Every structure is written in C-alpha cells, then in structure tokens.
Amino acid sequence: MTLTQDIEPRTYFRTFEAALADFKPPAENIDQIVETVRGLRYEHVYIPESRAFIALEPAGAASPVAFISHGYIAVHPEEGDNYWVELPAHQAAAKGFAAVAEKVQEAVIPTCATCFTNLPSTGMCDYCD
C-alpha cells in the first residue's frame, strides 16, 4: 500500500502538449516523442517535482503507460511488451560529450628554491625575499 506522503509531489497538466511545453525537451526530439506517444491511452499527464520525466497515466492504473525523459521514452503498454525509444538529441549529446571531454591538467605552481613554499603571482617569496 502506498501512502500519500510517500509519493513525490507532482504537477498535473490538462494536455500532453502543455506538459511537453513545460518540460522543454530538445527541439530535435519533439517529433519522435509525439509519434511515440500517439495511440497510447492515458488520462493523467504529470511531471514529478524532480522534473526528470513526463508520465502518462491511464485511468485506474497502478503505474504510468509511458515515461518521457530528455534522452529516451520508456513505454509500458497495458497489453504487450515494454520497450524503449532512444531520442535523437540523446545520441548526439553522448557523442558530443565524449569529443569535448578532456583530461584537466593541474596548474603548475612555482615553489621557492630556498623554503619550498608556493610562490605568489609576483614570483617573489614572502618569507625569503
């Protein structure tokens, strides 16, 4: 049994389109999202407080029929097998991140040859000079 206080606060929307506008997925994903959810039967549309996804919930069902996130759609039809749809911007972001990610090198801070403390930006040791 689920208690009301155990459920994450949600924002409900009158239409899927209103939730989609509020969720603001990447523009290149919108056509795929609309095509995937077309034909699914649901009554409630909500976004949880975490804003991690849009959920489409059928009337009287224990769980949503679909979860739409920024990178994929998880579809759980009432009849049939569950499936995932990876969205285009998710694939592009993954490739772009790998291309951009580089190892960050630590800055080399010069040290005083006499007392071995880090030198300030002036290059003169505060203790020895």
Tab-separated table of N, CA and C in Angstrom:
chain	number	residue	atom	x	y	z
A	1	MET	N	0.846	-1.188	0.000
A	1	MET	CA	0.000	0.000	0.000
A	1	MET	C	0.886	1.244	0.000
A	2	THR	N	0.600	2.186	-0.867
A	2	THR	CA	1.360	3.427	-0.951
A	2	THR	C	0.614	4.527	-0.205
A	3	LEU	N	1.306	5.178	0.686
A	3	LEU	CA	0.716	6.296	1.407
A	3	LEU	C	0.907	7.569	0.606
A	4	THR	N	-0.004	8.507	0.782
A	4	THR	CA	0.063	9.770	0.048
A	4	THR	C	1.379	10.487	0.298
A	5	GLN	N	1.885	10.439	1.529
A	5	GLN	CA	3.123	11.145	1.834
A	5	GLN	C	4.347	10.496	1.200
A	6	ASP	N	4.215	9.237	0.727
A	6	ASP	CA	5.322	8.555	0.065
A	6	ASP	C	5.475	8.952	-1.398
A	7	ILE	N	4.492	9.602	-1.975
A	7	ILE	CA	4.513	9.968	-3.388
A	7	ILE	C	5.177	11.339	-3.543
A	8	GLU	N	6.100	11.405	-4.501
A	8	GLU	CA	6.764	12.668	-4.792
A	8	GLU	C	5.730	13.663	-5.317
A	9	PRO	N	5.789	14.927	-4.873
A	9	PRO	CA	4.831	15.925	-5.388
A	9	PRO	C	4.904	16.006	-6.910
A	10	ARG	N	3.744	16.222	-7.526
A	10	ARG	CA	3.623	16.235	-8.982
A	10	ARG	C	2.911	17.486	-9.451
A	11	THR	N	3.187	17.851	-10.691
A	11	THR	CA	2.432	18.903	-11.358
A	11	THR	C	1.640	18.230	-12.464
A	12	TYR	N	0.306	18.329	-12.394
A	12	TYR	CA	-0.560	17.718	-13.398
A	12	TYR	C	-0.901	18.741	-14.481
A	13	PHE	N	-1.078	18.255	-15.711
A	13	PHE	CA	-1.389	19.103	-16.854
A	13	PHE	C	-2.672	18.622	-17.518
A	14	ARG	N	-3.411	19.549	-18.110
A	14	ARG	CA	-4.647	19.188	-18.808
A	14	ARG	C	-4.372	18.408	-20.088
A	15	THR	N	-3.259	18.741	-20.748
A	15	THR	CA	-2.927	18.079	-22.010
A	15	THR	C	-1.466	17.662	-22.024
A	16	PHE	N	-1.166	16.695	-22.878
A	16	PHE	CA	0.214	16.260	-23.075
A	16	PHE	C	1.045	17.403	-23.652
A	17	GLU	N	0.465	18.159	-24.563
A	17	GLU	CA	1.174	19.271	-25.197
A	17	GLU	C	1.604	20.320	-24.174
A	18	ALA	N	0.742	20.588	-23.178
A	18	ALA	CA	1.084	21.555	-22.129
A	18	ALA	C	2.253	21.047	-21.291
A	19	ALA	N	2.252	19.750	-20.978
A	19	ALA	CA	3.356	19.167	-20.220
A	19	ALA	C	4.646	19.209	-21.036
A	20	LEU	N	4.546	18.922	-22.323
A	20	LEU	CA	5.707	18.946	-23.209
A	20	LEU	C	6.302	20.356	-23.284
A	21	ALA	N	5.450	21.356	-23.360
A	21	ALA	CA	5.919	22.749	-23.403
A	21	ALA	C	6.610	23.127	-22.098
A	22	ASP	N	6.106	22.634	-20.981
A	22	ASP	CA	6.709	22.940	-19.680
A	22	ASP	C	8.020	22.169	-19.480
A	23	PHE	N	8.085	20.951	-19.969
A	23	PHE	CA	9.254	20.085	-19.809
A	23	PHE	C	10.434	20.555	-20.658
A	24	LYS	N	10.148	21.131	-21.823
A	24	LYS	CA	11.134	21.701	-22.743
A	24	LYS	C	12.222	20.705	-23.170
A	25	PRO	N	11.823	19.628	-23.844
A	25	PRO	CA	12.851	18.717	-24.369
A	25	PRO	C	13.573	19.372	-25.541
A	26	PRO	N	14.732	18.860	-25.948
A	26	PRO	CA	15.406	19.404	-27.126
A	26	PRO	C	14.469	19.376	-28.338
A	27	ALA	N	14.516	20.401	-29.147
A	27	ALA	CA	13.608	20.546	-30.294
A	27	ALA	C	13.682	19.354	-31.245
A	28	GLU	N	14.873	18.791	-31.426
A	28	GLU	CA	15.012	17.671	-32.361
A	28	GLU	C	14.357	16.390	-31.850
A	29	ASN	N	13.952	16.362	-30.570
A	29	ASN	CA	13.286	15.181	-30.003
A	29	ASN	C	11.761	15.243	-30.081
A	30	ILE	N	11.195	16.403	-30.302
A	30	ILE	CA	9.745	16.580	-30.186
A	30	ILE	C	8.964	15.708	-31.161
A	31	ASP	N	9.346	15.667	-32.420
A	31	ASP	CA	8.610	14.843	-33.391
A	31	ASP	C	8.605	13.369	-32.987
A	32	GLN	N	9.750	12.863	-32.540
A	32	GLN	CA	9.854	11.461	-32.118
A	32	GLN	C	8.995	11.204	-30.879
A	33	ILE	N	8.968	12.141	-29.952
A	33	ILE	CA	8.153	11.996	-28.734
A	33	ILE	C	6.679	11.929	-29.102
A	34	VAL	N	6.219	12.878	-29.911
A	34	VAL	CA	4.804	12.931	-30.304
A	34	VAL	C	4.410	11.660	-31.053
A	35	GLU	N	5.257	11.208	-31.956
A	35	GLU	CA	4.965	9.992	-32.731
A	35	GLU	C	4.890	8.761	-31.832
A	36	THR	N	5.780	8.683	-30.839
A	36	THR	CA	5.819	7.518	-29.955
A	36	THR	C	4.594	7.439	-29.049
A	37	VAL	N	4.142	8.564	-28.520
A	37	VAL	CA	3.009	8.524	-27.574
A	37	VAL	C	1.651	8.529	-28.278
A	38	ARG	N	1.646	8.825	-29.582
A	38	ARG	CA	0.383	8.804	-30.327
A	38	ARG	C	-0.197	7.392	-30.252
A	39	GLY	N	-1.444	7.291	-29.908
A	39	GLY	CA	-2.096	5.992	-29.830
A	39	GLY	C	-2.085	5.373	-28.441
A	40	LEU	N	-1.270	5.899	-27.521
A	40	LEU	CA	-1.297	5.388	-26.152
A	40	LEU	C	-2.535	5.925	-25.433
A	41	ARG	N	-3.148	5.085	-24.628
A	41	ARG	CA	-4.331	5.524	-23.876
A	41	ARG	C	-3.905	5.946	-22.480
A	42	TYR	N	-4.181	7.205	-22.139
A	42	TYR	CA	-3.844	7.737	-20.824
A	42	TYR	C	-4.865	8.803	-20.449
A	43	GLU	N	-4.988	9.047	-19.157
A	43	GLU	CA	-5.929	10.052	-18.679
A	43	GLU	C	-5.230	11.200	-17.961
A	44	HIS	N	-4.143	10.887	-17.262
A	44	HIS	CA	-3.428	11.905	-16.484
A	44	HIS	C	-2.025	12.109	-17.053
A	45	VAL	N	-1.598	13.367	-17.061
A	45	VAL	CA	-0.252	13.722	-17.503
A	45	VAL	C	0.378	14.532	-16.381
A	46	TYR	N	1.567	14.112	-15.939
A	46	TYR	CA	2.206	14.854	-14.859
A	46	TYR	C	3.721	14.850	-15.000
A	47	ILE	N	4.332	15.819	-14.315
A	47	ILE	CA	5.786	15.903	-14.187
A	47	ILE	C	6.066	15.893	-12.686
A	48	PRO	N	6.926	14.977	-12.206
A	48	PRO	CA	7.224	14.949	-10.777
A	48	PRO	C	8.079	16.158	-10.376
A	49	GLU	N	8.181	16.385	-9.094
A	49	GLU	CA	8.944	17.520	-8.582
A	49	GLU	C	10.405	17.485	-9.052
A	50	SER	N	10.959	16.295	-9.243
A	50	SER	CA	12.352	16.169	-9.699
A	50	SER	C	12.538	16.651	-11.141
A	51	ARG	N	11.443	16.748	-11.893
A	51	ARG	CA	11.426	17.170	-13.296
A	51	ARG	C	12.256	16.240	-14.174
A	52	ALA	N	12.352	14.978	-13.792
A	52	ALA	CA	13.143	14.004	-14.539
A	52	ALA	C	12.408	13.461	-15.752
A	53	PHE	N	11.079	13.514	-15.779
A	53	PHE	CA	10.315	12.927	-16.870
A	53	PHE	C	8.892	13.460	-16.884
A	54	ILE	N	8.201	13.153	-17.996
A	54	ILE	CA	6.748	13.341	-18.094
A	54	ILE	C	6.164	11.937	-17.989
A	55	ALA	N	5.121	11.765	-17.197
A	55	ALA	CA	4.473	10.461	-17.077
A	55	ALA	C	3.065	10.535	-17.658
A	56	LEU	N	2.680	9.492	-18.390
A	56	LEU	CA	1.332	9.360	-18.939
A	56	LEU	C	0.670	8.206	-18.200
A	57	GLU	N	-0.381	8.532	-17.453
A	57	GLU	CA	-1.002	7.566	-16.554
A	57	GLU	C	-2.422	7.223	-16.996
A	58	PRO	N	-2.704	5.953	-17.256
A	58	PRO	CA	-4.071	5.566	-17.627
A	58	PRO	C	-5.001	5.637	-16.412
A	59	ALA	N	-6.279	5.746	-16.667
A	59	ALA	CA	-7.270	5.795	-15.586
A	59	ALA	C	-7.255	4.475	-14.825
A	60	GLY	N	-7.178	4.558	-13.519
A	60	GLY	CA	-7.241	3.382	-12.670
A	60	GLY	C	-6.042	2.472	-12.709
A	61	ALA	N	-4.970	2.861	-13.354
A	61	ALA	CA	-3.782	2.003	-13.462
A	61	ALA	C	-2.850	2.226	-12.281
A	62	ALA	N	-2.073	1.214	-11.964
A	62	ALA	CA	-1.129	1.302	-10.856
A	62	ALA	C	0.150	2.047	-11.242
A	63	SER	N	0.464	2.052	-12.533
A	63	SER	CA	1.681	2.728	-12.971
A	63	SER	C	1.458	3.366	-14.341
A	64	PRO	N	2.290	4.366	-14.675
A	64	PRO	CA	2.154	5.043	-15.966
A	64	PRO	C	2.386	4.117	-17.151
A	65	VAL	N	1.804	4.504	-18.276
A	65	VAL	CA	1.941	3.755	-19.520
A	65	VAL	C	3.198	4.206	-20.280
A	66	ALA	N	3.726	5.399	-19.943
A	66	ALA	CA	4.944	5.888	-20.591
A	66	ALA	C	5.633	6.920	-19.715
A	67	PHE	N	6.955	6.923	-19.813
A	67	PHE	CA	7.793	7.924	-19.161
A	67	PHE	C	8.619	8.574	-20.251
A	68	ILE	N	8.537	9.900	-20.372
A	68	ILE	CA	9.293	10.616	-21.393
A	68	ILE	C	10.364	11.432	-20.679
A	69	SER	N	11.627	11.117	-20.944
A	69	SER	CA	12.724	11.895	-20.371
A	69	SER	C	13.399	12.660	-21.508
A	70	HIS	N	14.490	13.328	-21.209
A	70	HIS	CA	15.175	14.106	-22.250
A	70	HIS	C	15.917	13.214	-23.242
A	71	GLY	N	16.266	11.980	-22.848
A	71	GLY	CA	17.053	11.131	-23.737
A	71	GLY	C	16.362	9.898	-24.269
A	72	TYR	N	15.237	9.521	-23.661
A	72	TYR	CA	14.556	8.305	-24.092
A	72	TYR	C	13.096	8.330	-23.668
A	73	ILE	N	12.340	7.365	-24.185
A	73	ILE	CA	10.955	7.154	-23.782
A	73	ILE	C	10.839	5.692	-23.386
A	74	ALA	N	10.330	5.440	-22.191
A	74	ALA	CA	10.060	4.073	-21.736
A	74	ALA	C	8.555	3.866	-21.850
A	75	VAL	N	8.160	2.904	-22.672
A	75	VAL	CA	6.739	2.654	-22.916
A	75	VAL	C	6.370	1.319	-22.266
A	76	HIS	N	5.304	1.351	-21.467
A	76	HIS	CA	4.804	0.167	-20.763
A	76	HIS	C	3.329	-0.008	-21.115
A	77	PRO	N	3.037	-0.529	-22.313
A	77	PRO	CA	1.636	-0.655	-22.728
A	77	PRO	C	0.871	-1.636	-21.832
A	78	GLU	N	-0.428	-1.368	-21.709
A	78	GLU	CA	-1.254	-2.249	-20.875
A	78	GLU	C	-1.266	-3.664	-21.435
A	79	GLU	N	-1.276	-3.800	-22.732
A	79	GLU	CA	-1.173	-5.103	-23.383
A	79	GLU	C	0.045	-5.077	-24.293
A	80	GLY	N	0.922	-6.014	-24.106
A	80	GLY	CA	2.114	-6.066	-24.944
A	80	GLY	C	3.381	-5.899	-24.133
A	81	ASP	N	4.501	-5.986	-24.835
A	81	ASP	CA	5.806	-5.906	-24.194
A	81	ASP	C	6.250	-4.454	-24.013
A	82	ASN	N	7.014	-4.225	-22.954
A	82	ASN	CA	7.616	-2.916	-22.716
A	82	ASN	C	8.716	-2.681	-23.746
A	83	TYR	N	8.950	-1.407	-24.079
A	83	TYR	CA	10.042	-1.091	-24.987
A	83	TYR	C	10.566	0.312	-24.720
A	84	TRP	N	11.760	0.591	-25.224
A	84	TRP	CA	12.427	1.877	-25.072
A	84	TRP	C	12.617	2.510	-26.445
A	85	VAL	N	12.540	3.820	-26.479
A	85	VAL	CA	12.839	4.573	-27.693
A	85	VAL	C	13.902	5.596	-27.318
A	86	GLU	N	15.089	5.473	-27.917
A	86	GLU	CA	16.146	6.448	-27.665
A	86	GLU	C	15.901	7.655	-28.552
A	87	LEU	N	16.025	8.841	-27.982
A	87	LEU	CA	15.729	10.073	-28.716
A	87	LEU	C	16.987	10.622	-29.392
A	88	PRO	N	16.819	11.306	-30.536
A	88	PRO	CA	17.969	11.775	-31.329
A	88	PRO	C	18.943	12.672	-30.567
A	89	ALA	N	18.435	13.634	-29.787
A	89	ALA	CA	19.336	14.562	-29.101
A	89	ALA	C	20.155	13.848	-28.043
A	90	HIS	N	19.636	12.752	-27.495
A	90	HIS	CA	20.380	11.970	-26.502
A	90	HIS	C	21.613	11.348	-27.151
A	91	GLN	N	21.469	10.823	-28.340
A	91	GLN	CA	22.589	10.219	-29.053
A	91	GLN	C	23.627	11.276	-29.415
A	92	ALA	N	23.161	12.426	-29.869
A	92	ALA	CA	24.084	13.497	-30.253
A	92	ALA	C	24.829	14.027	-29.036
A	93	ALA	N	24.139	14.163	-27.911
A	93	ALA	CA	24.775	14.675	-26.701
A	93	ALA	C	25.857	13.716	-26.210
A	94	ALA	N	25.599	12.436	-26.281
A	94	ALA	CA	26.573	11.449	-25.828
A	94	ALA	C	27.843	11.514	-26.676
A	95	LYS	N	27.689	11.646	-27.987
A	95	LYS	CA	28.852	11.735	-28.872
A	95	LYS	C	29.585	13.050	-28.658
A	96	GLY	N	28.838	14.129	-28.497
A	96	GLY	CA	29.442	15.435	-28.296
A	96	GLY	C	30.214	15.512	-26.999
A	97	PHE	N	29.700	14.901	-25.949
A	97	PHE	CA	30.372	14.925	-24.661
A	97	PHE	C	31.714	14.202	-24.743
A	98	ALA	N	31.730	13.057	-25.385
A	98	ALA	CA	32.961	12.283	-25.498
A	98	ALA	C	34.011	13.059	-26.295
A	99	ALA	N	33.570	13.791	-27.303
A	99	ALA	CA	34.508	14.553	-28.125
A	99	ALA	C	35.075	15.752	-27.370
A	100	VAL	N	34.281	16.319	-26.479
A	100	VAL	CA	34.688	17.526	-25.773
A	100	VAL	C	35.450	17.215	-24.492
A	101	ALA	N	35.125	16.119	-23.859
A	101	ALA	CA	35.731	15.786	-22.569
A	101	ALA	C	37.239	15.582	-22.734
A	102	GLU	N	37.991	16.288	-21.954
A	102	GLU	CA	39.440	16.164	-21.959
A	102	GLU	C	39.917	16.080	-20.527
A	103	LYS	N	41.075	15.503	-20.346
A	103	LYS	CA	41.637	15.424	-19.017
A	103	LYS	C	42.077	16.823	-18.593
A	104	VAL	N	41.648	17.200	-17.417
A	104	VAL	CA	42.004	18.515	-16.885
A	104	VAL	C	43.362	18.398	-16.214
A	105	GLN	N	44.274	19.277	-16.593
A	105	GLN	CA	45.605	19.258	-16.003
A	105	GLN	C	45.673	20.288	-14.880
A	106	GLU	N	46.338	19.900	-13.802
A	106	GLU	CA	46.513	20.824	-12.693
A	106	GLU	C	47.497	21.908	-13.095
A	107	ALA	N	47.243	23.104	-12.595
A	107	ALA	CA	48.154	24.208	-12.867
A	107	ALA	C	49.455	23.977	-12.106
A	108	VAL	N	50.558	24.316	-12.729
A	108	VAL	CA	51.866	24.176	-12.087
A	108	VAL	C	52.136	25.464	-11.331
A	109	ILE	N	52.306	25.324	-10.012
A	109	ILE	CA	52.568	26.499	-9.174
A	109	ILE	C	54.050	26.488	-8.819
A	110	PRO	N	54.761	27.556	-9.155
A	110	PRO	CA	56.195	27.588	-8.849
A	110	PRO	C	56.433	27.621	-7.332
A	111	THR	N	57.523	27.012	-6.909
A	111	THR	CA	57.876	27.000	-5.484
A	111	THR	C	59.202	27.702	-5.267
A	112	CYS	N	59.378	28.176	-4.058
A	112	CYS	CA	60.607	28.865	-3.678
A	112	CYS	C	61.731	27.836	-3.572
A	113	ALA	N	62.882	28.124	-4.150
A	113	ALA	CA	64.019	27.201	-4.129
A	113	ALA	C	64.634	27.098	-2.739
A	114	THR	N	64.418	28.086	-1.884
A	114	THR	CA	65.023	28.081	-0.556
A	114	THR	C	64.129	27.402	0.483
A	115	CYS	N	62.846	27.833	0.573
A	115	CYS	CA	61.965	27.297	1.631
A	115	CYS	C	60.874	26.362	1.101
A	116	PHE	N	60.798	26.159	-0.184
A	116	PHE	CA	59.871	25.233	-0.854
A	116	PHE	C	58.387	25.523	-0.606
A	117	THR	N	58.043	26.779	-0.402
A	117	THR	CA	56.625	27.170	-0.303
A	117	THR	C	56.168	27.636	-1.679
A	118	ASN	N	54.873	27.624	-1.892
A	118	ASN	CA	54.334	28.100	-3.171
A	118	ASN	C	54.547	29.599	-3.286
A	119	LEU	N	54.998	30.000	-4.471
A	119	LEU	CA	55.235	31.423	-4.703
A	119	LEU	C	53.937	32.123	-5.091
A	120	PRO	N	53.745	33.377	-4.650
A	120	PRO	CA	52.580	34.142	-5.092
A	120	PRO	C	52.750	34.541	-6.556
A	121	SER	N	51.745	35.183	-7.106
A	121	SER	CA	51.785	35.555	-8.516
A	121	SER	C	52.896	36.549	-8.837
A	122	THR	N	53.451	37.220	-7.843
A	122	THR	CA	54.568	38.139	-8.074
A	122	THR	C	55.861	37.397	-8.383
A	123	GLY	N	55.924	36.108	-7.974
A	123	GLY	CA	57.124	35.303	-8.211
A	123	GLY	C	58.186	35.495	-7.149
A	124	MET	N	57.907	36.320	-6.150
A	124	MET	CA	58.895	36.583	-5.080
A	124	MET	C	58.369	35.968	-3.778
A	125	CYS	N	59.225	35.234	-3.083
A	125	CYS	CA	58.829	34.547	-1.849
A	125	CYS	C	58.556	35.553	-0.735
A	126	ASP	N	57.441	35.408	-0.078
A	126	ASP	CA	57.074	36.313	1.028
A	126	ASP	C	57.958	36.074	2.254
A	127	TYR	N	58.547	34.898	2.370
A	127	TYR	CA	59.335	34.554	3.554
A	127	TYR	C	60.818	34.808	3.362
A	128	CYS	N	61.315	34.588	2.166
A	128	CYS	CA	62.756	34.685	1.941
A	128	CYS	C	63.198	36.047	1.393
A	129	ASP	N	62.392	36.704	0.608
A	129	ASP	CA	62.802	37.968	-0.028
A	129	ASP	C	62.406	39.159	0.788
